Amino acid sequence: MKKLPLIAIAALFGGAAQAAILTGQVTGPYAAPIGGATVTVWSEDGLRKESVYTADDGSYAIVTDFGGKLKLRSRIAGLADSLAEFGVDRNAARHTDLAMKPHASAADASDALPASAHNARLPWASGEDRKPFVSQCMYCHQVGNALTRSARPQSAWEATIQRMEGYLGMLSGREVKTISGVLAKGFDGKPVDAIHKQAASAELARGKVEQWLVGDAMSFIHDADVGEDDKLYGTDEGHDIIWVLDRKTHKIERYPLPEIDLPAGGKFAGMQLPIGIFTGKHGPHSTAQTRDGRIWITAALSGKLLSFHPETKQFKMYDVPGDVLYPHTIRADKQGILWFTNVASNQVTRFDPVTEQMTTMRLPSNGFFRWVTDMLFPSVLKLASWFPGKNLHLGLSHHKWLGHSVMAFPYGIDVNPVDGSIWYAKLYASKIGRIDPKTLEITEYDTPMKGPRRPRFAADGTLWIPAFDDGGLMSFDPKTAKFTSRKLPVLAANEHEVPYALNVHQQTGEVWIAANNSDRMLRYFPKTDTFLAYPSPTRVTVLRDWVFTKDGRACSSTSNLPAYGMEDGVDSFICINPIGGEQDRLAAAEAKR
């Protein structure tokens, strides 16, 4: 790549007084240019990161407001990271080439691989044996990162799984034995060898990723949402905090939820809380904003609904009547009515913010044993809460011999923009359901792929559904009641993906998917039936809900549990600008020379 004069580059990007322009080329062995590499720069205080992807000639360009002593890194699968440190003014341009070399050892190469590669070597006797492992062991964190894959005996794995069961990991006794045995054999401390390739493309090179680190090593920022003010709001389920990010000023504010007369863990106090880190009593989970500006928050642990006003910074609490357990995903319809799922009690609640009338409806139980759960589980948890942290509910639950099939688990929910109907996904029953907003009549459909999690509607009324257990993407046409299914792309043979959530851009129709087993973010183009993978700049990336800002960013939150298991050690807000355009402008300038 020919170097443009720095003065020409500065002019090309507008010569902004507060913008540093970083350019260069990434090369590998024998000085070969590397396309598709991720180039990341950190702010001087280390609390912000900006990343781009190299073009097929290895070139990169980052326009940033960072200044001072900066750290720059290039990364791609199969080679060791290349690092550079330098000082730069905010009104300067700097050219820095990065040369990448092979890993120093097989162990280093193995450690750099995502969880999907390490999971692929686990010696499952059959695909059926692997299914409960995918379903029950991968939704809060990656399995196969350095924190989780250390060699240990089967008895130690059984103890780990028992702790996981304490916070709703639903495995039968046979499944515990099978999974613990496989993990003891598969995670043996020996290096894993896998070949992953990141293809360069003009579309990838247009992308830019921004991250703002937030919280502490014990935070669990479950969802990020975007408000009408275009700020990002994050629910810290571990600490009962709402984090607010102003992307223009980069200011982050924290707002603790109001105190409540419940122990840590709320209604789930009888369980061993995740990794012993949850201090929350409310457990804020999901948010939705209504036309009056209030942001509504489901409190998963306390079983309440809260509102937060962005202007007054005031909270208000609402009791959810009945035996609701774990209010989860919340959405607002066009009339401003709120709808949210209660995953552990198989319910959906409707709430009118104007009249403050709340209606909770029980969903079909889908079988005798699920009906038993619906009837008894709230009482079992109440009894267990008399003995905090002792997991006494495990001895009382029939899941120990039937597994997670004893629960329906209504999870994600969304509103059809065409007719206003409400649709939910039952994660464990593998169904989607429709609620008539006027009559509250319910109709359910079996999904062709297992583990429907957090679905979203496109503007034309197509429902897009991530299939967590089967690593797939489904679409459903409510008019014809027909499904279309497709597998998500993986990095290598025998690997699998776990799509936690997705969202559909209402103008472009593109589907953004959280790919939580491979440190990638997937963008799907329905018109061409193709995927584009954005490698995450952070290893051990677990993403939740996707949202879209007014300026075209696709945003989420990184929230592996625990946060200290991620490469950065804390959670972050993360946004992708798919048309950053910095490479395009460089290419145009090169063409004119």
XYZ file of C-alpha atoms in Angstrom:
593
model
C 0.000 0.000 0.000
C 1.379 3.388 -0.957
C 1.536 5.853 1.892
C -0.398 9.060 1.417
C 1.367 12.105 2.860
C 0.071 12.706 6.379
C -1.002 16.227 5.483
C -3.082 14.811 2.642
C -4.714 12.280 4.979
C -5.580 15.026 7.446
C -7.188 17.042 4.662
C -9.032 13.961 3.432
C -10.753 13.487 6.795
C -11.661 17.115 7.181
C -8.689 18.277 9.211
C -10.764 18.184 12.388
C -8.792 19.781 15.196
C -9.779 17.113 17.702
C -9.344 14.045 15.461
C -6.253 11.893 15.276
C -5.918 9.901 12.062
C -4.199 6.534 12.391
C -3.283 4.612 9.256
C -1.018 1.760 8.346
C -0.728 -1.735 6.957
C -0.896 -5.121 8.668
C 1.397 -7.798 7.312
C 2.176 -11.390 8.226
C 5.015 -13.807 7.579
C 7.096 -12.920 4.492
C 5.597 -9.396 4.612
C 2.356 -10.617 3.021
C -0.543 -8.182 3.548
C -3.291 -9.481 5.833
C -6.887 -8.628 5.017
C -9.679 -9.061 7.542
C -7.494 -8.406 10.601
C -8.918 -6.453 13.520
C -6.975 -3.304 14.438
C -7.821 -1.828 17.847
C -6.702 1.370 19.539
C -7.210 2.106 23.254
C -7.762 5.526 24.774
C -4.997 6.695 27.096
C -7.053 5.808 30.199
C -7.898 2.373 28.760
C -11.661 2.858 29.173
C -12.535 3.154 25.479
C -11.617 1.077 22.429
C -12.098 1.662 18.726
C -11.543 -1.081 16.159
C -11.575 -1.420 12.382
C -10.902 -4.253 9.929
C -8.150 -4.277 7.327
C -8.870 -4.275 3.596
C -7.534 -7.057 1.372
C -4.249 -5.161 0.989
C -3.808 -5.046 4.776
C -4.503 -1.332 5.045
C -6.446 0.248 7.889
C -7.583 3.718 8.914
C -8.973 4.909 12.248
C -10.240 8.420 12.868
C -10.424 8.911 16.623
C -10.667 11.590 19.283
C -8.106 9.687 21.355
C -4.906 11.504 22.180
C -1.835 11.014 24.342
C -0.075 7.701 24.828
C -2.043 5.101 22.892
C -1.827 1.347 22.430
C -2.520 -0.202 19.020
C -3.051 -3.896 18.322
C -3.664 -6.067 15.270
C -5.329 -9.474 15.660
C -6.354 -12.313 13.373
C -6.890 -16.026 13.851
C -3.756 -18.151 13.524
C -1.181 -15.453 14.302
C 0.032 -13.777 17.464
C -1.151 -10.245 18.206
C 1.096 -7.387 17.100
C 1.306 -4.390 19.434
C 2.571 -0.839 19.177
C 2.590 2.064 21.624
C 3.092 5.694 20.726
C 2.072 9.220 21.567
C -0.179 11.231 19.276
C -1.969 14.572 19.369
C -5.682 14.765 18.656
C -5.024 16.938 15.628
C -2.281 14.765 14.148
C -1.988 11.920 11.664
C 0.259 8.924 12.214
C 1.190 5.958 10.039
C 1.999 2.734 11.913
C 2.571 -0.616 10.228
C 2.028 -3.791 12.237
C 3.876 -7.031 11.450
C 2.296 -10.254 12.724
C 4.162 -13.484 13.463
C 3.170 -17.072 14.243
C 2.362 -17.957 17.836
C 5.384 -18.773 19.968
C 3.952 -22.145 21.022
C 1.064 -24.538 20.476
C -0.270 -23.530 23.902
C -0.339 -19.851 22.913
C -2.133 -20.697 19.677
C -4.668 -22.775 21.593
C -5.299 -20.050 24.161
C -6.091 -17.598 21.367
C -8.894 -19.782 19.965
C -12.517 -18.983 20.839
C -14.695 -21.265 22.933
C -16.220 -22.872 19.836
C -12.882 -24.530 18.974
C -12.403 -25.919 22.476
C -15.991 -27.184 22.646
C -15.539 -28.954 19.307
C -13.028 -31.383 20.825
C -15.320 -32.545 23.626
C -15.885 -36.318 23.222
C -19.675 -36.575 23.110
C -21.001 -40.065 22.483
C -23.889 -38.604 20.509
C -25.505 -35.367 19.478
C -28.306 -36.083 21.937
C -25.827 -36.081 24.824
C -24.503 -32.699 23.745
C -27.908 -30.990 23.555
C -28.447 -30.378 27.295
C -24.863 -29.099 27.558
C -25.546 -26.469 24.883
C -28.946 -25.588 26.282
C -28.058 -25.398 29.966
C -24.361 -24.523 30.195
C -23.838 -21.720 27.672
C -26.430 -19.006 28.232
C -24.673 -16.941 30.945
C -21.077 -17.346 29.842
C -18.801 -19.040 27.377
C -17.615 -22.561 28.141
C -14.161 -23.129 26.738
C -12.488 -19.868 27.692
C -9.425 -19.906 29.930
C -11.483 -19.391 33.091
C -13.776 -22.369 32.473
C -11.759 -25.014 30.643
C -9.043 -25.764 33.194
C -8.347 -29.462 33.683
C -10.148 -30.881 36.704
C -11.568 -34.239 37.818
C -15.164 -35.260 37.199
C -16.080 -34.638 40.844
C -14.993 -30.997 40.514
C -17.082 -30.598 37.362
C -20.073 -32.085 39.192
C -19.645 -29.481 41.938
C -19.506 -26.719 39.325
C -22.664 -27.990 37.662
C -24.455 -28.223 40.990
C -23.677 -24.561 41.621
C -25.051 -23.774 38.163
C -28.223 -25.692 38.969
C -28.604 -23.313 41.894
C -29.456 -20.562 39.464
C -31.766 -22.392 37.084
C -29.450 -24.748 35.251
C -31.984 -27.549 34.736
C -30.113 -30.841 34.304
C -31.186 -34.337 35.223
C -28.967 -36.575 37.330
C -27.979 -38.590 34.257
C -27.153 -35.410 32.319
C -24.946 -34.153 35.157
C -22.967 -37.410 35.099
C -22.645 -37.379 31.307
C -21.615 -33.720 31.009
C -19.169 -33.782 33.916
C -17.521 -36.914 32.511
C -17.156 -35.416 29.042
C -15.717 -32.140 30.396
C -13.216 -34.029 32.556
C -12.001 -35.960 29.507
C -12.174 -33.153 26.949
C -10.692 -30.267 28.926
C -7.440 -32.050 29.714
C -5.047 -29.106 29.489
C -3.640 -30.161 26.114
C -3.502 -27.582 23.304
C -6.295 -27.476 20.747
C -5.429 -27.167 17.081
C -7.981 -25.476 14.825
C -7.739 -23.512 11.587
C -9.951 -20.423 11.506
C -9.923 -17.940 8.665
C -11.379 -14.441 8.550
C -12.120 -13.441 4.978
C -11.423 -9.858 3.981
C -14.142 -7.934 2.179
C -14.917 -4.364 1.257
C -18.037 -4.519 3.442
C -16.076 -5.699 6.482
C -13.429 -3.014 5.964
C -16.156 -0.352 6.148
C -17.065 -1.380 9.679
C -15.957 0.305 12.861
C -16.509 -0.970 16.409
C -16.619 1.290 19.461
C -16.553 0.071 23.064
C -16.974 1.842 26.383
C -15.875 -0.197 29.410
C -18.321 0.076 32.291
C -18.960 -1.347 35.739
C -16.588 -3.594 37.645
C -15.396 -7.181 37.556
C -18.622 -8.283 39.280
C -21.077 -6.384 37.054
C -23.580 -8.200 34.867
C -24.974 -5.691 32.373
C -27.633 -7.879 30.913
C -29.289 -5.699 28.283
C -28.480 -2.460 26.538
C -31.272 -0.335 25.086
C -31.321 2.975 23.246
C -33.540 5.822 24.412
C -35.227 8.585 22.454
C -32.308 10.753 23.575
C -30.039 8.306 21.676
C -28.246 7.418 24.910
C -27.603 3.795 25.822
C -29.158 2.363 28.978
C -27.672 -0.779 30.527
C -29.252 -2.978 33.210
C -26.692 -4.255 35.721
C -28.493 -7.304 37.066
C -25.678 -8.120 39.471
C -25.595 -4.722 41.202
C -29.115 -3.216 40.816
C -27.791 -0.322 38.729
C -28.872 1.408 35.521
C -25.851 2.610 33.557
C -26.363 5.463 31.070
C -23.907 6.207 28.261
C -23.900 9.430 26.268
C -21.976 8.403 23.138
C -21.401 12.017 22.128
C -19.663 13.081 25.315
C -18.613 9.528 26.355
C -19.927 10.292 29.827
C -21.211 7.290 31.801
C -23.624 7.755 34.704
C -24.879 5.214 37.249
C -28.297 5.160 38.890
C -28.883 2.620 41.703
C -32.358 1.117 41.863
C -34.376 1.888 45.018
C -33.839 -0.263 48.081
C -36.319 -3.029 48.796
C -37.033 -5.248 51.790
C -35.708 -8.437 50.239
C -32.414 -10.308 50.685
C -29.795 -10.392 47.931
C -31.241 -12.548 45.194
C -34.794 -11.404 45.836
C -37.304 -14.226 45.372
C -34.404 -16.509 44.446
C -32.519 -16.059 47.722
C -32.630 -19.787 48.389
C -30.337 -20.394 45.432
C -26.578 -20.118 45.256
C -26.263 -16.880 43.349
C -24.060 -16.898 40.204
C -20.381 -17.253 41.146
C -21.299 -15.633 44.471
C -21.215 -12.175 42.878
C -24.830 -11.040 42.732
C -25.488 -8.285 45.258
C -28.733 -7.309 43.531
C -32.175 -7.670 45.077
C -34.121 -6.448 42.045
C -31.990 -7.870 39.236
C -32.822 -5.338 36.459
C -33.018 -7.259 33.215
C -34.728 -5.707 30.184
C -36.013 -2.223 29.307
C -38.545 -0.522 27.035
C -39.398 3.155 26.649
C -42.903 4.589 26.285
C -43.974 7.823 24.612
C -43.956 9.786 27.865
C -40.199 9.221 28.070
C -40.246 6.764 30.947
C -37.998 3.720 30.686
C -39.591 0.556 32.043
C -37.453 -2.115 33.675
C -38.245 -5.728 34.463
C -36.815 -6.711 37.851
C -36.038 -10.398 37.415
C -35.118 -11.179 41.017
C -37.691 -9.130 42.921
C -40.517 -9.850 40.482
C -41.400 -6.161 40.126
C -41.758 -3.628 37.338
C -39.940 -0.305 37.680
C -39.975 2.929 35.731
C -37.092 5.379 35.398
C -37.477 8.916 34.101
C -34.367 10.065 32.192
C -35.014 13.734 33.027
C -35.895 13.582 36.720
C -33.756 10.467 37.376
C -36.591 9.160 39.546
C -37.664 5.528 39.899
C -41.127 4.184 40.643
C -41.914 0.590 41.638
C -44.951 -1.469 40.680
C -45.951 -4.783 42.218
C -46.663 -7.562 39.739
C -49.549 -9.502 41.336
C -49.587 -13.259 41.573
C -46.842 -15.844 41.614
C -44.672 -14.305 38.872
C -41.074 -15.490 38.731
C -38.280 -13.793 36.802
C -39.854 -11.008 34.708
C -37.659 -11.042 31.636
C -38.023 -9.359 28.238
C -40.269 -6.300 27.916
C -41.602 -4.511 24.821
C -44.021 -1.610 24.258
C -46.708 -1.701 21.566
C -47.869 1.269 19.460
C -50.520 2.157 22.052
C -47.895 2.356 24.779
C -49.013 -0.866 26.431
C -46.181 -2.904 27.939
C -45.854 -6.677 27.585
C -43.271 -8.832 29.337
C -42.506 -12.505 29.857
C -42.131 -14.217 33.237
C -39.811 -17.060 32.335
C -39.842 -19.192 35.475
C -43.631 -19.093 35.938
C -44.749 -19.532 32.295
C -46.630 -16.240 32.067
C -46.925 -13.023 30.104
C -47.953 -9.772 31.786
C -49.750 -6.819 30.170
C -49.405 -3.379 31.799
C -51.088 -0.088 30.901
C -48.880 2.778 32.172
C -51.807 5.235 32.002
C -54.324 3.292 34.081
C -51.625 1.264 35.867
C -53.759 -1.820 35.297
C -51.736 -5.026 35.194
C -52.950 -8.364 33.827
C -50.920 -11.555 34.035
C -51.947 -14.480 31.850
C -50.757 -18.035 32.267
C -49.554 -19.617 29.045
C -50.306 -23.200 27.973
C -48.247 -25.637 30.043
C -47.401 -27.935 27.099
C -47.571 -31.220 28.959
C -48.233 -32.731 32.375
C -44.783 -32.279 33.896
C -44.604 -28.651 32.772
C -48.048 -28.138 34.365
C -46.650 -29.574 37.612
C -43.825 -27.021 37.406
C -46.235 -24.156 36.755
C -48.311 -25.109 39.785
C -45.565 -25.951 42.294
C -42.364 -24.112 41.389
C -43.300 -20.776 43.053
C -44.044 -22.599 46.316
C -40.819 -24.593 46.089
C -38.775 -21.398 45.690
C -40.592 -19.760 48.583
C -39.754 -22.681 50.864
C -36.138 -22.677 49.682
C -35.787 -18.947 50.422
C -36.134 -19.692 54.145
C -32.629 -21.189 53.872
C -30.599 -18.649 51.846
C -28.023 -20.009 49.438
C -28.577 -23.665 50.321
C -30.126 -24.820 47.029
C -32.800 -26.797 48.854
C -35.088 -26.484 45.855
C -32.894 -28.974 43.993
C -34.038 -31.810 46.195
C -37.671 -30.884 45.636
C -37.615 -30.443 41.857
C -38.562 -33.120 39.328
C -36.012 -31.721 36.875
C -33.452 -33.983 38.566
C -34.870 -36.918 36.647
C -36.448 -35.134 33.651
C -34.070 -32.242 32.909
C -35.045 -28.849 31.526
C -38.074 -30.267 29.709
C -40.063 -29.692 32.930
C -40.227 -25.972 32.086
C -41.687 -24.068 29.127
C -39.592 -20.899 29.759
C -41.299 -18.072 27.802
C -38.288 -15.891 27.020
C -38.214 -13.245 24.296
C -41.266 -11.238 23.224
C -42.031 -8.724 20.470
C -44.865 -6.812 18.815
C -45.903 -7.422 15.211
C -45.771 -3.967 13.537
C -48.380 -5.025 10.971
C -51.304 -6.008 13.204
C -50.129 -5.237 16.754
C -50.252 -8.868 17.891
C -47.868 -9.999 20.622
C -45.501 -12.905 19.979
C -43.314 -14.766 22.442
C -40.804 -17.624 22.273
C -40.783 -20.602 24.649
C -37.132 -21.522 24.973
C -37.448 -25.005 26.485
C -40.743 -26.035 24.895
C -39.436 -24.905 21.456
C -42.586 -23.017 20.561
C -43.597 -19.542 19.555
C -46.947 -18.091 20.530
C -49.299 -15.306 19.479
C -51.417 -13.255 21.873
C -54.347 -11.290 20.492
C -53.923 -7.901 22.228
C -57.701 -7.378 22.518
C -59.057 -10.821 23.402
C -55.812 -12.218 24.907
C -56.463 -15.405 22.938
C -53.296 -17.511 22.613
C -52.128 -19.597 19.641
C -48.868 -21.569 19.680
C -46.659 -23.138 17.000
C -43.851 -25.699 17.260
C -40.545 -24.404 15.906
C -38.540 -26.605 13.504
C -35.288 -25.765 15.317
C -34.770 -26.056 19.060
C -34.216 -23.286 21.563
C -36.036 -20.193 20.209
C -34.740 -17.376 22.401
C -35.297 -13.645 21.725
C -37.189 -13.072 18.451
C -37.787 -9.777 16.656
C -40.054 -8.577 13.868
C -39.065 -7.013 10.575
C -41.094 -4.086 9.262
C -42.990 -6.400 6.886
C -44.239 -8.595 9.731
C -41.711 -11.423 9.326
C -40.660 -12.824 12.695
C -36.947 -13.655 12.963
C -36.013 -16.169 15.650
C -32.582 -17.258 16.945
C -32.400 -21.030 17.557
C -29.983 -21.228 20.471
C -29.832 -25.012 20.892
C -29.508 -25.802 17.176
C -27.244 -22.898 16.197
C -29.705 -21.601 13.636
C -31.758 -18.699 12.368
C -35.471 -19.110 11.693
C -37.995 -16.845 10.022
C -41.751 -17.192 10.400
C -44.518 -15.739 8.247
C -47.574 -15.140 10.468
C -49.849 -15.020 7.409
C -48.973 -18.498 6.165
C -47.685 -19.959 9.459
C -44.619 -21.198 7.549
C -41.076 -21.387 8.922
C -37.794 -21.109 7.047
C -34.656 -22.393 8.778
C -30.943 -21.947 8.141
C -27.813 -22.896 10.074
C -25.491 -20.136 11.180
C -21.974 -20.131 9.709
C -19.276 -21.621 11.941
C -15.530 -21.149 11.998
C -14.572 -24.791 11.371
C -16.039 -28.268 11.003
C -17.677 -29.739 14.133
C -18.017 -26.330 15.770
C -21.387 -24.892 16.708
C -22.879 -21.485 17.424
C -25.222 -20.258 20.168
C -27.283 -17.257 18.972
C -28.625 -15.621 22.118
C -30.543 -12.704 20.626
C -31.111 -10.786 17.412
C -32.730 -7.640 16.101
C -33.927 -6.509 12.689
C -33.117 -3.068 11.325
C -36.492 -1.641 10.368
C -35.189 0.270 7.328
C -32.684 -2.161 5.805
C -34.265 -5.439 6.956
C -30.833 -6.738 7.976
C -30.701 -9.098 10.953
C -28.004 -8.629 13.598
C -27.250 -11.740 15.654
C -25.306 -12.333 18.873
C -22.963 -15.277 18.132
C -21.835 -16.116 21.653
C -19.616 -19.156 21.147
C -17.099 -17.754 18.679
C -16.362 -14.123 19.595
C -18.191 -12.846 16.529
C -21.094 -10.563 15.667
C -23.187 -11.720 12.706
C -25.018 -9.568 10.192
C -27.489 -11.366 7.928
C -28.728 -10.010 4.600
C -32.141 -11.569 3.795
C -32.144 -10.306 0.204
C -29.025 -12.294 -0.684
C -29.266 -14.961 2.048
C -25.681 -14.210 3.130
C -23.900 -13.566 6.413
C -21.109 -11.160 7.322
C -19.110 -11.910 10.467
C -17.480 -9.123 12.475
C -14.780 -10.584 14.767
C -15.137 -9.148 18.241
C -12.186 -7.032 19.417
C -12.621 -8.684 22.833
C -12.121 -12.359 23.590
C -14.856 -14.117 25.581
C -17.599 -11.935 24.122
C -21.159 -12.725 25.196
C -23.736 -10.306 23.784
C -27.380 -9.799 24.718
C -30.078 -7.739 22.999
C -29.250 -5.742 19.860
C -30.575 -2.192 19.441
C -30.147 0.498 16.779
C -29.231 4.147 17.299
C -30.484 7.085 15.271
C -27.090 7.465 13.612
C -27.091 3.899 12.283
C -25.106 1.967 14.894
C -25.991 -1.562 15.952
C -25.335 -1.756 19.709
C -25.328 -4.334 22.478
C -23.644 -5.088 25.803
C -20.801 -7.509 26.497
C -21.864 -9.459 29.565
C -20.107 -12.727 30.123
C -20.862 -13.952 33.647
C -18.619 -13.234 35.488
C -17.333 -10.079 33.839
C -13.793 -10.783 35.001
C -13.787 -13.817 32.694
C -13.649 -11.526 29.655
C -10.420 -10.266 28.162
C -11.121 -6.713 29.373
C -12.155 -7.892 32.833
C -15.306 -5.735 32.833
C -18.481 -5.339 30.772
C -18.887 -2.796 28.012
C -21.336 -1.054 25.739
C -20.425 -2.044 22.173
C -21.567 -0.440 18.903
C -20.837 -1.295 15.285
C -20.980 1.360 12.599
C -21.339 -0.822 9.476
C -20.537 2.066 7.133
C -17.765 3.879 8.969
C -16.330 4.726 5.565
C -12.770 5.428 6.667
C -11.324 2.790 4.333
C -13.546 4.022 1.493
C -12.168 7.514 1.747
C -8.614 6.245 1.811
C -9.269 4.105 -1.260
C -10.805 7.048 -3.087
C -7.793 9.201 -2.278
C -5.427 6.474 -3.500
C -7.388 6.221 -6.760
C -6.967 9.935 -7.409
C -3.186 9.836 -7.038
